[in-house]
XYZ file of C-alpha atoms in Angstrom:
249
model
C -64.126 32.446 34.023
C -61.528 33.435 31.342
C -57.820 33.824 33.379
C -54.216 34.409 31.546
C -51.948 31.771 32.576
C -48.042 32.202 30.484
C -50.022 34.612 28.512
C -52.593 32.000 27.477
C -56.642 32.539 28.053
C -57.622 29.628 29.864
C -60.896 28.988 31.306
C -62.016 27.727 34.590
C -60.609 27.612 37.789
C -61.863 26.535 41.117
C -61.832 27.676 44.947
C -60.501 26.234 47.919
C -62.406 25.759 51.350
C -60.177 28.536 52.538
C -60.700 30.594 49.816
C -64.445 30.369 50.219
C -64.394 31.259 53.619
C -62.492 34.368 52.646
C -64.874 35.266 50.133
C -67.864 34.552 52.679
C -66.108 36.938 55.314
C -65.242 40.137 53.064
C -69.456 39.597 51.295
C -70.132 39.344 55.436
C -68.670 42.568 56.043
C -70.709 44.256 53.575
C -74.188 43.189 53.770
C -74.103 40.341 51.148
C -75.115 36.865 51.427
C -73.535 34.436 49.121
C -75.779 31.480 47.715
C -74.279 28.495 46.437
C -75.643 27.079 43.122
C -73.772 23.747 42.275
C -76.008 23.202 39.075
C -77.878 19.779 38.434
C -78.514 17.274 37.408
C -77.996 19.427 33.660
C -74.309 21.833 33.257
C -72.106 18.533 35.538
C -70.106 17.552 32.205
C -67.060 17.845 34.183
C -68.301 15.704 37.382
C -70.570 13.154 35.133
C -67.270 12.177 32.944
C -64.807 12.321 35.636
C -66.843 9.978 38.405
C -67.982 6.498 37.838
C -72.353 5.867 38.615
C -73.106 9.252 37.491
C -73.864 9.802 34.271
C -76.613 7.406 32.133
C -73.532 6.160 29.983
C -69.922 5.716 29.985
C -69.711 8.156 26.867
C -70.492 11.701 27.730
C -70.259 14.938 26.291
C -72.553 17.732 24.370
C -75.891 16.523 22.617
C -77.274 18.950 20.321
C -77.761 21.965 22.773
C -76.724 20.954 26.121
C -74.099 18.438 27.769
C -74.811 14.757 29.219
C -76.939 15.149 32.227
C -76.684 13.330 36.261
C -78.291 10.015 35.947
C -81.629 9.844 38.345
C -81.911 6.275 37.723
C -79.102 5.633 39.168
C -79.181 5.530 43.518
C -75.118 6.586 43.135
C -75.396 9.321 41.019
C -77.967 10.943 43.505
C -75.853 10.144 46.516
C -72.812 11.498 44.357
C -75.161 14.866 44.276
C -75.492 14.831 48.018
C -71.816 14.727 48.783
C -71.094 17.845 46.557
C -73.830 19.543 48.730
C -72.372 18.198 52.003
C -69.361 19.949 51.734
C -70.818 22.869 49.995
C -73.702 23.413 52.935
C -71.274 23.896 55.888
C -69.003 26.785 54.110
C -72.425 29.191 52.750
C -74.095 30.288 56.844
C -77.232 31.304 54.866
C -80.912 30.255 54.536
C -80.519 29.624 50.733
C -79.046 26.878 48.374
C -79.520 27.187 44.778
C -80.138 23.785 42.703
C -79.864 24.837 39.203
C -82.358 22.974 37.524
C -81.816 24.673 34.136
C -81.055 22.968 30.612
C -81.136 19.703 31.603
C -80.707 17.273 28.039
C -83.516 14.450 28.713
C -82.031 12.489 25.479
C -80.229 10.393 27.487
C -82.615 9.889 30.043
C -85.070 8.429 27.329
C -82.371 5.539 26.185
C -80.608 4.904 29.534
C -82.483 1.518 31.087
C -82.061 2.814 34.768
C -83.829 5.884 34.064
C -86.763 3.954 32.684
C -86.642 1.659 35.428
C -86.650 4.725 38.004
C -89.828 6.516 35.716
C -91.850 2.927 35.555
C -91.078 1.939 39.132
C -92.011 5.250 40.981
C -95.299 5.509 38.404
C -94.200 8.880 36.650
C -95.579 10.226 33.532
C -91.992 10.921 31.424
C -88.903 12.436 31.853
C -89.871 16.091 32.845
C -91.369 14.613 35.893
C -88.336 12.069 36.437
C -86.391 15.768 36.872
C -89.093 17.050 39.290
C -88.917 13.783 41.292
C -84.719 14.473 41.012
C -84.897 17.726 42.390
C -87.584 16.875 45.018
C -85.027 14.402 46.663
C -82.222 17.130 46.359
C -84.792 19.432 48.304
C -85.667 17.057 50.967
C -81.839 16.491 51.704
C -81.499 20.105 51.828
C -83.994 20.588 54.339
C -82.924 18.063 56.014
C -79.692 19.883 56.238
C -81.414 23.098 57.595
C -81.460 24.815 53.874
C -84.274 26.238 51.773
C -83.834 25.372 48.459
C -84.106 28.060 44.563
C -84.149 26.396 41.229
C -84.530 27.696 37.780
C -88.144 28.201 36.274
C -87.810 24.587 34.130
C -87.883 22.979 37.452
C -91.756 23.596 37.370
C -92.084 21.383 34.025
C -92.850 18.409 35.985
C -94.181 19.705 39.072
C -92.158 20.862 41.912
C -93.574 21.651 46.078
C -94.414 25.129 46.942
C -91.781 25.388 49.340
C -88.731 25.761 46.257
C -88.098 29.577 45.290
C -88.392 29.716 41.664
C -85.702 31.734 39.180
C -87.816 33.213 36.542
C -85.276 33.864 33.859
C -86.337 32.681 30.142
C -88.530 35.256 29.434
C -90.493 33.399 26.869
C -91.494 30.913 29.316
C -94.328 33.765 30.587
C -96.689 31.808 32.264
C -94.061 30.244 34.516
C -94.316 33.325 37.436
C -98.007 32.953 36.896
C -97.797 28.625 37.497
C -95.365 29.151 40.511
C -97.223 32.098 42.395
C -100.587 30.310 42.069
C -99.613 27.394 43.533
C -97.814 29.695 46.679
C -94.062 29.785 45.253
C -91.505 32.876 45.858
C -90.170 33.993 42.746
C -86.969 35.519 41.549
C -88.283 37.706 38.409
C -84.840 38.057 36.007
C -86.133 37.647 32.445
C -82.717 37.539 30.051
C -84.610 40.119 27.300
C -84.058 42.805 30.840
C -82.061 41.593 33.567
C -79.200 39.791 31.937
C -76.534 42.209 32.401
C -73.546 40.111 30.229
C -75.312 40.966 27.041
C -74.342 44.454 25.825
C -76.430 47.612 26.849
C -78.059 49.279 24.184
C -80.060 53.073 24.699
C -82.928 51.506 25.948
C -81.854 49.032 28.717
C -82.226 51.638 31.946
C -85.694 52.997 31.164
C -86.177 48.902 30.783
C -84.843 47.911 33.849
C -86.709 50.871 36.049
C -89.913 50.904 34.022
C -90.242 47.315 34.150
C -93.562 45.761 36.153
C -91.965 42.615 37.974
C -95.391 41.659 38.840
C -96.722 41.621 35.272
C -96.885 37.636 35.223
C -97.813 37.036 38.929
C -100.493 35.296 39.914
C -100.175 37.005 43.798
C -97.713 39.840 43.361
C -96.877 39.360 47.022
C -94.896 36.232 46.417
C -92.596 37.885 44.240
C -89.392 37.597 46.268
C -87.474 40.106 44.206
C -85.369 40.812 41.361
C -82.224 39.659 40.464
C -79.438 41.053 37.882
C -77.419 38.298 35.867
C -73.858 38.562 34.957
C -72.785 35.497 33.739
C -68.377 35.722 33.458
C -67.973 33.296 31.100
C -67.442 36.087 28.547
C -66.401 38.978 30.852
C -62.716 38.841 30.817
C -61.486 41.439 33.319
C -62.896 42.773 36.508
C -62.963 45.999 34.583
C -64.822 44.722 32.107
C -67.640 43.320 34.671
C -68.151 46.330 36.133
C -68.860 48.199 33.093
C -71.466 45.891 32.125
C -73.335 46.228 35.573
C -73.175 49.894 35.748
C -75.184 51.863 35.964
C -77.828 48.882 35.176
């Protein structure tokens, strides 16, 4: 998020333990669970060029879209991925972790030799399904850990068990609520054209939003878990600001 320090914008920022706690307690108070989403193994820049054995290669940055990915070939980037979970998992008393999942630059994954070695040795197709085998190992650990785990609709790309909750938020990916219900996932309908309340409202977003069928792409309407509104901060630059986008949407 965007915060004035000496009169500068800066962005970023992070939360204490405590502070999470404190944040936990007052949502507590007023109904509202809060889910964790530490997104991976795509949107890490920070972590993957900070930590040694996580990223493919010692350069890192932004590709052509999105920014240098966790390494899955490598058996200390995924135990690197665990330990940001183990002390998320113990602050967040809720059924729920969110894994991201989203935007995840395969470039690297295609050039870097333990990636190839991970894709040839455990017999998988390409790279989507080298993700899907990723996130499969983050899921066990969560469940291990008592959680149930959410991911973004790309996580399907490569396959993914019907016990994940699925995101559905590009909303030109259409047939990914229909994929994930069939084969007996939950999903999360917020396609970005409706439910992404960052970009501006125009006349026709409420009759949108109340008109629209969240079932329209289901397979089995009954596993649609719900609906979900997106505000993403990284452009809202007051509280007063945030709440104008959200309401009355």
């Amino acid at each position: 998020r965007y915060r004035e320090i000496d009169s500068k914008k800066m962005y970023g920022g992070f939360y204490t333990q405590e502070q999470i706690k404190d944040v936990v307690a007052y949502a507590g108070e007023r109904g509202i669970d809060v889910i964790p989403e530490i997104d991976m193994p795509g949107h890490m820049l920070a972590a993957v060029s900070n930590y040694d054995g996580v990223a493919c290669f010692a350069e890192t940055g932004w590709g052509h879209t999105f920014s240098s990915p966790v390494c899955p070939g490598k058996d200390s980037a995924l135990e690197f991925c665990k330990n940001i979970y183990k002390e998320i998992i113990p602050l967040f008393p809720y059924e729920y972790v969110h894994i991201g999942g989203d935007e995840v630059a395969k470039e690297n994954w295609e050039k870097c030799p333990d990636c190839q070695a991970r894709i040839k040795a455990l017999g998988l197709k390409n790279e989507h399904e080298l993700q899907s085998w990723f996130i499969d190992q983050m899921e066990q650990f969560f469940t291990q850990n008592g959680k149930k785990m959410i991911g973004w609709d790309e996580c399907i790309e490569g396959g993914i068990s019907n016990t994940t909750t699925i995101s559905w938020w590009r909303s030109w990916a259409k047939d990914a609520p229909t994929i994930a219900t069939k084969q007996g996932n939950k999903v999360i309908v917020m396609p970005n054209h409706r439910f992404y309340l960052d970009n501006d409202e125009d006349q026709a977003d409420l009759q949108n939003i109340y008109t629209y069928d969240v079932a329209e792409h289901a397979a089995d309407p009954s596993l649609i878990f719900g609906v979900q509104g997106a505000l993403w901060s990284e452009r809202i630059p007051t509280i007063h600001r945030l709440f104008y986008q959200a309401f009355p949407r």
